[in-house]
Short mmCIF file of C-alpha atoms in Angstrom, two decimals:
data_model
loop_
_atom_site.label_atom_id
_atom_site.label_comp_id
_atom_site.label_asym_id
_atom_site.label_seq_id
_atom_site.Cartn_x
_atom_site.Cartn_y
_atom_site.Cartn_z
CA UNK A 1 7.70 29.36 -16.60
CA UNK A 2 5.71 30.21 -13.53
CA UNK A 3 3.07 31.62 -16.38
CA UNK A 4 2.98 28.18 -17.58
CA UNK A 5 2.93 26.22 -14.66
CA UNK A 6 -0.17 28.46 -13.19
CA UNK A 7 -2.22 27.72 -17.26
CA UNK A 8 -1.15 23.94 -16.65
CA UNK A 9 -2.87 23.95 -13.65
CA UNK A 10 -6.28 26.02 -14.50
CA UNK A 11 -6.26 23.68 -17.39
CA UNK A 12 -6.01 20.65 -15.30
CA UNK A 13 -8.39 22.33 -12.02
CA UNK A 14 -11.11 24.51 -13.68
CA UNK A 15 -12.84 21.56 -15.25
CA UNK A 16 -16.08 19.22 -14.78
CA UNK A 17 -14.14 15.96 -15.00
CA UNK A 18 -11.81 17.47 -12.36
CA UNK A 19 -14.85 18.32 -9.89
CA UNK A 20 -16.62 15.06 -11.27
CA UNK A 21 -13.16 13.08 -10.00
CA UNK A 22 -12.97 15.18 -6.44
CA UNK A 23 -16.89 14.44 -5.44
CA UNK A 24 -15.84 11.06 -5.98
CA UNK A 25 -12.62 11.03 -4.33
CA UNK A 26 -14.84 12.42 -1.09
CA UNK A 27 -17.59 9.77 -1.74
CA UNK A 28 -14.95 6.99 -2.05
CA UNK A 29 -13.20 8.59 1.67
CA UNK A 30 -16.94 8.71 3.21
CA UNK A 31 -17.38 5.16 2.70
CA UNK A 32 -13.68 3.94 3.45
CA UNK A 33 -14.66 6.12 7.12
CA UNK A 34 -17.91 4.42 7.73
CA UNK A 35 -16.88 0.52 6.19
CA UNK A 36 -18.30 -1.39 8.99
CA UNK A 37 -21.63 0.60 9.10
CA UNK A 38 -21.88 0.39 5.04
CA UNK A 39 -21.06 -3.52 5.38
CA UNK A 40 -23.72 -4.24 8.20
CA UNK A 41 -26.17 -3.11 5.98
CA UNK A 42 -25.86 -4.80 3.08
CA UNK A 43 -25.74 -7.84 4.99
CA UNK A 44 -21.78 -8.56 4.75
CA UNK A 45 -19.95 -10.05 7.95
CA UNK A 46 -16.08 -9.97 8.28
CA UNK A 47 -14.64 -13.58 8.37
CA UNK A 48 -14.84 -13.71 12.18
CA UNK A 49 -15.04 -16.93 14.88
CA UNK A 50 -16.23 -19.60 13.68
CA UNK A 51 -19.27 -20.89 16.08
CA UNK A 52 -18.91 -24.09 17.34
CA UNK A 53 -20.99 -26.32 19.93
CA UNK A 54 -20.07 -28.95 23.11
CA UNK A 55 -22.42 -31.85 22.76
CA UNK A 56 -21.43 -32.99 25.98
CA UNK A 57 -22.33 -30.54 28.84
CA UNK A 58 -19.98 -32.04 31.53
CA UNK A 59 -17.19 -30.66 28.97
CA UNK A 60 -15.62 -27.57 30.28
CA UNK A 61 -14.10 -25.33 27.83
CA UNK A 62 -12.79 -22.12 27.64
CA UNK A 63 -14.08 -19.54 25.88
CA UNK A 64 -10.98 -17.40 25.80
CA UNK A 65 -8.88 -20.51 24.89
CA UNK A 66 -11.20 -21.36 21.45
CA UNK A 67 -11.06 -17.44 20.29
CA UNK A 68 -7.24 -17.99 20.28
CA UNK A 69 -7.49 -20.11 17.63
CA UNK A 70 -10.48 -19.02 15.82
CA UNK A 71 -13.58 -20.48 17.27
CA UNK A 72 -16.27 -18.81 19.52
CA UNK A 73 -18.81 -21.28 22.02
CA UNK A 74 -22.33 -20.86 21.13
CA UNK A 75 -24.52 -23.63 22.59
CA UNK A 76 -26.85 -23.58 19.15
CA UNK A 77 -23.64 -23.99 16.70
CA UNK A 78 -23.88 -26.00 13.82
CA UNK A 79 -20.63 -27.31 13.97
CA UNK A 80 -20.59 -29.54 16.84
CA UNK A 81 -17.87 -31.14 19.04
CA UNK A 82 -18.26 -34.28 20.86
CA UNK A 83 -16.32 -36.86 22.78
CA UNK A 84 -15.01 -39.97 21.81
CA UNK A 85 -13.00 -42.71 23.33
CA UNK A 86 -9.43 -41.49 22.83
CA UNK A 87 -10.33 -38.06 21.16
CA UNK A 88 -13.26 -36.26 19.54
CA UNK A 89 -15.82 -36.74 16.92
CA UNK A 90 -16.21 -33.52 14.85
CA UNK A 91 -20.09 -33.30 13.31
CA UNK A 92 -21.55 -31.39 10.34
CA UNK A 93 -17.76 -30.54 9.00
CA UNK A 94 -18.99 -30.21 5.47
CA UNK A 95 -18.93 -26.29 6.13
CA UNK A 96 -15.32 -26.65 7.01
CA UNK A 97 -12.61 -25.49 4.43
CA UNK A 98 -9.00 -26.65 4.62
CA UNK A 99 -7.98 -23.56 6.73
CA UNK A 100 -10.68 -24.04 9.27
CA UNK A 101 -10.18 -28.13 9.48
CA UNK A 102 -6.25 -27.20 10.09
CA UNK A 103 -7.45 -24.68 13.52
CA UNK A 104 -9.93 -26.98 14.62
CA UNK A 105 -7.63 -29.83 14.36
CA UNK A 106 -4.91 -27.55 16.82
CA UNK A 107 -7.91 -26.75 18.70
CA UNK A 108 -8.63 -29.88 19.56
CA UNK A 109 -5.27 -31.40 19.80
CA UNK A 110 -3.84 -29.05 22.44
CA UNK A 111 -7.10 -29.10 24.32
CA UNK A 112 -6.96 -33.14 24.52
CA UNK A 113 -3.20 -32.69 25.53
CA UNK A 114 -4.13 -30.52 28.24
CA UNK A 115 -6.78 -32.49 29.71
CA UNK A 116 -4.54 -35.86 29.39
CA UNK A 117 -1.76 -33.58 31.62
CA UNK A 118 -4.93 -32.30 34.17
CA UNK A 119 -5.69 -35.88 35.22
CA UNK A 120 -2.20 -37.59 35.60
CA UNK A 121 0.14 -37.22 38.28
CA UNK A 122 1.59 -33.84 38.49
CA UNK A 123 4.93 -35.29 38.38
CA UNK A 124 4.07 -35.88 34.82
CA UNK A 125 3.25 -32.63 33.54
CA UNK A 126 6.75 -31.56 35.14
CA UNK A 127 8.89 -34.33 33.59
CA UNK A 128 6.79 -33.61 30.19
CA UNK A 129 6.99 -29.67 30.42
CA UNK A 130 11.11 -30.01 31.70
CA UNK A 131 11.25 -32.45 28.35
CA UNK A 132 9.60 -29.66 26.35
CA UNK A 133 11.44 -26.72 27.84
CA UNK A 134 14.64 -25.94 26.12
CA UNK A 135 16.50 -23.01 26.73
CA UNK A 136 18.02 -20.66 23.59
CA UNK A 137 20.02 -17.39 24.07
CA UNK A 138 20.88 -15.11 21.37
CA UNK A 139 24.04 -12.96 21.31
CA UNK A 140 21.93 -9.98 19.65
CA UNK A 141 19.10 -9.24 21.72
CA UNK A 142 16.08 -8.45 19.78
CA UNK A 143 14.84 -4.96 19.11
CA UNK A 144 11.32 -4.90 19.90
CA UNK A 145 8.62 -3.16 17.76
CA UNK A 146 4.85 -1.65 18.15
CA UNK A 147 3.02 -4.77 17.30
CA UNK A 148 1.48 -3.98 13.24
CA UNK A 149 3.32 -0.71 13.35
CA UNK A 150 5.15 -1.28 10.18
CA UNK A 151 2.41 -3.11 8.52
CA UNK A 152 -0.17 -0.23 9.03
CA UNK A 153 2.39 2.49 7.40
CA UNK A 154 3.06 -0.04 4.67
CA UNK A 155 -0.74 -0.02 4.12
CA UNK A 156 -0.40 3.43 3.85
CA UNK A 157 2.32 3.55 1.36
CA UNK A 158 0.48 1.07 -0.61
CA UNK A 159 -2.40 3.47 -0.93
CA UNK A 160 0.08 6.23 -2.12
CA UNK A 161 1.79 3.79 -4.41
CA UNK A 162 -1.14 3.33 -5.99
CA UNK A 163 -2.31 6.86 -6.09
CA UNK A 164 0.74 8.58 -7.39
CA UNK A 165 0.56 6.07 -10.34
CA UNK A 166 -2.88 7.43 -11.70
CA UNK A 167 -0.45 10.59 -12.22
CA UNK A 168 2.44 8.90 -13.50
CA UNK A 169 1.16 9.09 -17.38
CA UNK A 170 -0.66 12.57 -16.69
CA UNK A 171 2.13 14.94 -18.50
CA UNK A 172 2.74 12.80 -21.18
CA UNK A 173 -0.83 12.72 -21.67
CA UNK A 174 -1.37 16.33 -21.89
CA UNK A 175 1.43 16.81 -24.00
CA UNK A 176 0.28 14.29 -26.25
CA UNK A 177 -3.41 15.93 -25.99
CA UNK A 178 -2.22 19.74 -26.87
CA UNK A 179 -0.15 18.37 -29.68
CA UNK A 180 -3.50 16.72 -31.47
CA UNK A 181 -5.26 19.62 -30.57
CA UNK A 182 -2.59 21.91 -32.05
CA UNK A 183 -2.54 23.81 -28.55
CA UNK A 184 1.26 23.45 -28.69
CA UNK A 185 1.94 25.31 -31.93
CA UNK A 186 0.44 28.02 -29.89
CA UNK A 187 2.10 27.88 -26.45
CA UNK A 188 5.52 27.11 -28.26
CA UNK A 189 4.64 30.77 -30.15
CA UNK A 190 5.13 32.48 -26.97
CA UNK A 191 7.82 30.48 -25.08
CA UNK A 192 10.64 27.92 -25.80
CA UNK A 193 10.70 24.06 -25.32
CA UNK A 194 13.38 24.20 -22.51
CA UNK A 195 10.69 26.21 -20.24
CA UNK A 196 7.70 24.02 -21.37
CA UNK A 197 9.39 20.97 -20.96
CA UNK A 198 10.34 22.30 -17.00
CA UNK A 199 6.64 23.52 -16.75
CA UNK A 200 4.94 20.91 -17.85
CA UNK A 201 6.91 18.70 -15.13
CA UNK A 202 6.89 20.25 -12.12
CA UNK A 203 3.53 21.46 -12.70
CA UNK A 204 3.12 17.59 -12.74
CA UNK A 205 4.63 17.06 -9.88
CA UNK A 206 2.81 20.28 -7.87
CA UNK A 207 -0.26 18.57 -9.32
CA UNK A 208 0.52 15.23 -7.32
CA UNK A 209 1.18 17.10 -3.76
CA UNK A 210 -2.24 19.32 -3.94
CA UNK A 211 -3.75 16.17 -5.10
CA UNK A 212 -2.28 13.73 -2.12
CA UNK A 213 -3.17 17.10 0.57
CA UNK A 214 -6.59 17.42 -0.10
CA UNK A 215 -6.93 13.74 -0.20
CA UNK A 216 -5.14 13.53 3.28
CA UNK A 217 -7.34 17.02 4.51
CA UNK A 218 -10.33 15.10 3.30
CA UNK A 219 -9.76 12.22 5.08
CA UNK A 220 -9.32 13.66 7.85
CA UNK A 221 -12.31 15.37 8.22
CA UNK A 222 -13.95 12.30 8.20
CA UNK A 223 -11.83 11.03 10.73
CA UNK A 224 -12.83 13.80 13.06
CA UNK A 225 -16.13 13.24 12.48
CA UNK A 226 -16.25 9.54 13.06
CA UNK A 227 -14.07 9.77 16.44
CA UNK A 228 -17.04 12.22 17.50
CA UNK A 229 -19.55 9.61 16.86
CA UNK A 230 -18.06 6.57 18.72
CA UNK A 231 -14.15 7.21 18.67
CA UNK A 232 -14.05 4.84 15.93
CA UNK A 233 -14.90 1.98 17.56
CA UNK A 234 -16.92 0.16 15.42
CA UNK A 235 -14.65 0.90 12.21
CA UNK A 236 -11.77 -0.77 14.36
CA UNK A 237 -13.52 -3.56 15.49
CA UNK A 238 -14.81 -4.48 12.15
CA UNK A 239 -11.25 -3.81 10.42
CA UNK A 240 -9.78 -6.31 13.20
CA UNK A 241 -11.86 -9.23 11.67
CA UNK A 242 -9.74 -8.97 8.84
CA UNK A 243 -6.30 -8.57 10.19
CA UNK A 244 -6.11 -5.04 9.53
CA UNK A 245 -5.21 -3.72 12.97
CA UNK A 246 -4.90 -5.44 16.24
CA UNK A 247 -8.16 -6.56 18.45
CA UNK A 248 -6.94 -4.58 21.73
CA UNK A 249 -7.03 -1.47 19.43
CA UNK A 250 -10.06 0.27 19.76
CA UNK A 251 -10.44 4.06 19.55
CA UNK A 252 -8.00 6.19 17.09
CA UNK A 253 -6.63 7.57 20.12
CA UNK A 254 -4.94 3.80 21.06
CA UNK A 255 -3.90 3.32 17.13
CA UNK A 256 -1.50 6.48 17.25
CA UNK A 257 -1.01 5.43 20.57
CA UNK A 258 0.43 2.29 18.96
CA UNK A 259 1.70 3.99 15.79
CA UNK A 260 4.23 5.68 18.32
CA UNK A 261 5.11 8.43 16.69
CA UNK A 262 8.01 9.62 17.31
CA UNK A 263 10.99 12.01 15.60
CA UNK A 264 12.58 8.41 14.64
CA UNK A 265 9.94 7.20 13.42
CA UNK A 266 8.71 10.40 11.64
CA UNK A 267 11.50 10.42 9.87
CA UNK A 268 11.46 6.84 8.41
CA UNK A 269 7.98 7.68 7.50
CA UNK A 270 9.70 11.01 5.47
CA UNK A 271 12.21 8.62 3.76
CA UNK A 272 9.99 6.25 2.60
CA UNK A 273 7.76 9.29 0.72
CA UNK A 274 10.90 10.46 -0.37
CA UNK A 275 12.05 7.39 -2.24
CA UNK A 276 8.33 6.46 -3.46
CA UNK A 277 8.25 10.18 -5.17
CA UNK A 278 11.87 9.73 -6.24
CA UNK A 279 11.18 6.77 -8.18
CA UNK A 280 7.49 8.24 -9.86
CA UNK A 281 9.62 10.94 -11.04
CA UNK A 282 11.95 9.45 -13.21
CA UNK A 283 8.92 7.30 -14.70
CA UNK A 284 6.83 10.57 -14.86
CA UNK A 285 10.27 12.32 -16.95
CA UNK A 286 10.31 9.23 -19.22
CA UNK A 287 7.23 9.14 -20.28
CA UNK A 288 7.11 12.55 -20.77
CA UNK A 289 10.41 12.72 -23.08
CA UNK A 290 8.58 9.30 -25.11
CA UNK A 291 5.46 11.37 -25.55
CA UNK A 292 7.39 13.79 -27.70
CA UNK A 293 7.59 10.46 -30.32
CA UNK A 294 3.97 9.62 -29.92
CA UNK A 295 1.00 11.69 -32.00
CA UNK A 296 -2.41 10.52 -30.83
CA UNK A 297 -3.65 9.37 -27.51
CA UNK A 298 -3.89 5.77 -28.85
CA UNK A 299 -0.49 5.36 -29.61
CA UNK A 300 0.11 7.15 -25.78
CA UNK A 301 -2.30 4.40 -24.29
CA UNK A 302 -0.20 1.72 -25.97
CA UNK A 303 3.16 2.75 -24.18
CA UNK A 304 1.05 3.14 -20.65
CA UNK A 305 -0.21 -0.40 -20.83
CA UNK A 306 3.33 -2.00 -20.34
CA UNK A 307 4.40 0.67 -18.12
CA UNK A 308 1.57 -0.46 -15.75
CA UNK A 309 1.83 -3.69 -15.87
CA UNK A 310 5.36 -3.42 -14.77
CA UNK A 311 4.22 -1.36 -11.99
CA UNK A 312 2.37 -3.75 -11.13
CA UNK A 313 4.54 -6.67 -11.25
CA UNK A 314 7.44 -4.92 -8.79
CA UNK A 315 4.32 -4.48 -6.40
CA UNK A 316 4.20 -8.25 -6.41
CA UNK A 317 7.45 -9.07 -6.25
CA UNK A 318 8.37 -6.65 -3.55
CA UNK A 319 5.57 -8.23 -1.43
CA UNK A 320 7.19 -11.66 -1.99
CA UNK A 321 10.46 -10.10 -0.50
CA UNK A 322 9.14 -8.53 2.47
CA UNK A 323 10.76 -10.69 4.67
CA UNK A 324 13.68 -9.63 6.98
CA UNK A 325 16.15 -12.39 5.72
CA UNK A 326 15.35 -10.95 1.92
CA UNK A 327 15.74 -7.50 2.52
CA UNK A 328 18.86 -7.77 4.49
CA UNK A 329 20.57 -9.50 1.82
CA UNK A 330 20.21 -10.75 -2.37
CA UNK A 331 17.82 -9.28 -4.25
CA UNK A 332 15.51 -7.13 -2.04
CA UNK A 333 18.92 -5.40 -0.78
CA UNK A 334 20.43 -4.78 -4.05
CA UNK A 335 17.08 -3.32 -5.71
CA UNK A 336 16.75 -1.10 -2.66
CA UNK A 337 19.77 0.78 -4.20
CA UNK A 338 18.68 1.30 -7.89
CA UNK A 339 16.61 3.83 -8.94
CA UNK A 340 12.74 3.39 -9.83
CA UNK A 341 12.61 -0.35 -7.74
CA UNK A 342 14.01 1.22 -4.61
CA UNK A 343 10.81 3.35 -4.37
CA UNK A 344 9.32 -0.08 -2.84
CA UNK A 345 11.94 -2.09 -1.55
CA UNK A 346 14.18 1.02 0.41
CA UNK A 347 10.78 1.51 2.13
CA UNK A 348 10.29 -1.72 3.02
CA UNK A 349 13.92 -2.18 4.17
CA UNK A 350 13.46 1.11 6.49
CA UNK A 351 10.17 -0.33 8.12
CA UNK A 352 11.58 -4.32 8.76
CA UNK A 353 15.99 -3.25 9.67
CA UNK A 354 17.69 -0.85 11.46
CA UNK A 355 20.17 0.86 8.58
CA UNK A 356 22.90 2.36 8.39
CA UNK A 357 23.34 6.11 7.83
CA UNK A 358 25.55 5.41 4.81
CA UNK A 359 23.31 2.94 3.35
CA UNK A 360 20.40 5.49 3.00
CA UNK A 361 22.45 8.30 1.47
CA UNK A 362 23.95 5.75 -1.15
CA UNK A 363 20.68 5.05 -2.07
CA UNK A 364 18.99 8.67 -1.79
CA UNK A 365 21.58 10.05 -3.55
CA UNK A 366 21.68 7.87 -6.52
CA UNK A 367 18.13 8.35 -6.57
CA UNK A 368 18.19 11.97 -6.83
CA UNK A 369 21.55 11.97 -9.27
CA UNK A 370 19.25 9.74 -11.28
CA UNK A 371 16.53 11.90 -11.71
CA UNK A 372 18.56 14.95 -11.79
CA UNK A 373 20.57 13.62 -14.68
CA UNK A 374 17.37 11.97 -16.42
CA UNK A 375 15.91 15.62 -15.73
CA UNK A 376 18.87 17.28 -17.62
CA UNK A 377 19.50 14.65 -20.52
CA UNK A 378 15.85 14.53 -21.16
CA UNK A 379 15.44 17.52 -21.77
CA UNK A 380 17.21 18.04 -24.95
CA UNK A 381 15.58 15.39 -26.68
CA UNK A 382 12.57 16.96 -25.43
CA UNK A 383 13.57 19.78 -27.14
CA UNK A 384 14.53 17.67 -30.56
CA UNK A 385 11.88 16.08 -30.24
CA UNK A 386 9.53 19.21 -30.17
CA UNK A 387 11.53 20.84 -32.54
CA UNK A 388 11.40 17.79 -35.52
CA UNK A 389 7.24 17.78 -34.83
CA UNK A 390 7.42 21.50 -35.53
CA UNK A 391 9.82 21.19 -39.12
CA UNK A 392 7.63 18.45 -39.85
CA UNK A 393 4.15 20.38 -39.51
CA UNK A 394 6.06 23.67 -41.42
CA UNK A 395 7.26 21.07 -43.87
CA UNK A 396 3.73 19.59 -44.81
CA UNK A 397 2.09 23.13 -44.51
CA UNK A 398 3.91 23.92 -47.30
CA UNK A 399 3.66 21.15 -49.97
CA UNK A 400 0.09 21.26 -49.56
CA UNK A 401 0.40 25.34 -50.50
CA UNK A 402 2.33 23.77 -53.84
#
């Protein structure tokens, strides 16, 4: 088997399309590494603070107070602000979309509220903030979090969600190639289907973790490189604009500073691989048993399509669950604990709750009793399946000799 495993893997490494796919792989990691210098010159902003202007001077406004909800002070702004009696008169609002009306509108609001409160009594602004101020108490105390901790590692798993799926169909594939190509006639000459079909997989699956390590080498590398230019600075500030990471964060040093990473932590980060290469390898043993049924690459592209798009749609739908009250109970709780969905939602769960010990070995150990079994029961009709392509071939060889 190890004979086959190492000719799977020339086959698949010793090629142009393979070199063609790594220089882009490193192109594509370049760019991600130097976005914000990329997007400056081509001309491309981030959706930052909206400039806005005081037409009356004797206004005083604070600069801090207007970023807070969107909106930067620049005294040539086409969007201009000006008194009224009772409130303010916003000018040249055409530009203004239905998000940007909604901030201004706060803006504005709280900053008229706080200048009604500045000139009254201050007996007033007591009696209104004691009217306002009403105290709540919660049995549990909260546990607090790193502030877009989760969120960055679930941008992370996204990537490798999304990665791992380009090899999801790559076994079946081949095996549906080298059957076309009569290259399995030939390797099934010299070996049996039990120690093909094992081959073939974890070759597969050794495929996807020398894949995902250079990929994570790679990108490091840049990484070094651009924290040697300006500590990544200007990649953080420009991935701020868009919500990415938080404003304070500046330098790659202060985001794993704020990553935190810790044993704990390291290990919820370990789980939540774990589950995600759990459930691509029960699709990857599915698809590879199917292939056995399938004898050109068009009928093999048919059965990917579907397989894809429902891929794709528990993507979606475990982003529309990634709420705490979801996960903890209903449907985001109960997929967490089936094979193939909980390689999103377990993850999910493990970033947003604090579970129990039992809950993740019920799940982890259904997944891998799943696959296990799948790994077992597939293989025999694997084997059948092999087997009736070979009668069938010996079968038509010979009427054709009548």
């Amino acid at each position: 088997m190890i004979e086959l495993i190492s000719f799977g893997l020339k086959r698949r490494f010793l090629n142009k399309t393979f070199l063609i796919s790594q220089l882009l792989l490193i192109t594509l990691l370049a760019c991600l590494m130097n976005a914000d210098r990329i997007a400056l010159y081509f001309g491309f902003t981030p959706p930052g603070y909206l400039p806005l202007s005081w037409m009356d001077d004797a206004s005083e406004v604070d600069e801090a107070f207007a970023n807070a909800y969107g909106f930067t002070l620049q005294e040539e702004a086409t969007l201009n602000v000006v008194k009224s009696i009772g409130g303010y008169e916003v000018r040249n609002a055409a530009q203004l979309d239905a998000m940007h009306r909604l901030q201004l509108q706060a803006y504005l609001t709280t900053l008229g509220k706080n200048e009604f409160l500045a000139i009254r009594n201050p007996s007033v602004a007591e009696l209104i903030q004691e009217y306002e101020s009403v105290e709540i108490r919660f049995d549990t105390p909260m546990e607090i979090r790193a502030v877009g901790k989760e969120s960055f590692v679930f941008m992370i798993l996204t990537a490798v969600y999304f990665m791992v799926l380009n090899f999801a169909a790559m076994t079946s594939n081949e095996v549906v190639a080298e059957k076309s190509a009569n290259v399995l006639d030939m390797v099934l000459s010299a070996t049996d289907a039990k120690s093909h079909y094992r081959a073939k997989l974890f070759g597969g699956w050794l495929t996807m973790i020398l894949q995902g390590c250079f990929a994570l080498g790679t990108l490091s590398v840049f990484a070094v490189l651009r924290n040697q230019s300006d500590l990544g600075k200007g990649l953080l500030s420009w991935a701020s604009q868009f919500g990415l990471v938080e404003r304070e964060i500046t330098s790659f040093r202060a985001l794993f500073e704020m990553l935190d990473l810790d044993f704990s932590f390291g290990m919820t980060i370990a789980l939540c691989v774990f589950f995600l290469l759990c459930g691509m390898a029960i699709l990857q043993i599915l698809m590879t048993v199917i292939a056995t049924r399938l004898k050109s690459a068009e009928e093999a592209s048919i059965l990917q399509g579907p397989v894809y798009i429902f891929l794709l749609i528990l993507y979606y739908v475990a982003l529309s669950q990634n709420t705490i009250p979801r996960l903890s109970q209903g449907f985001g709780k109960i997929a967490s604990f089936v094979p193939v969905t909980s390689m999103l939602f377990m993850p999910m769960r493990l970033l947003s709750l604090k579970l129990g010990i039992g809950e993740i070995l019920f799940s982890g150990l259904f997944a891998i009793s799943s696959a296990a079994t799948l790994l077992f029961v597939g293989q025999r009709i694997y084997e059948k399946g092999i087997r009736h392509e070979k009668v069938f071939k010996i079968y038509l060889v010979k009427n054709k000799a009548k």
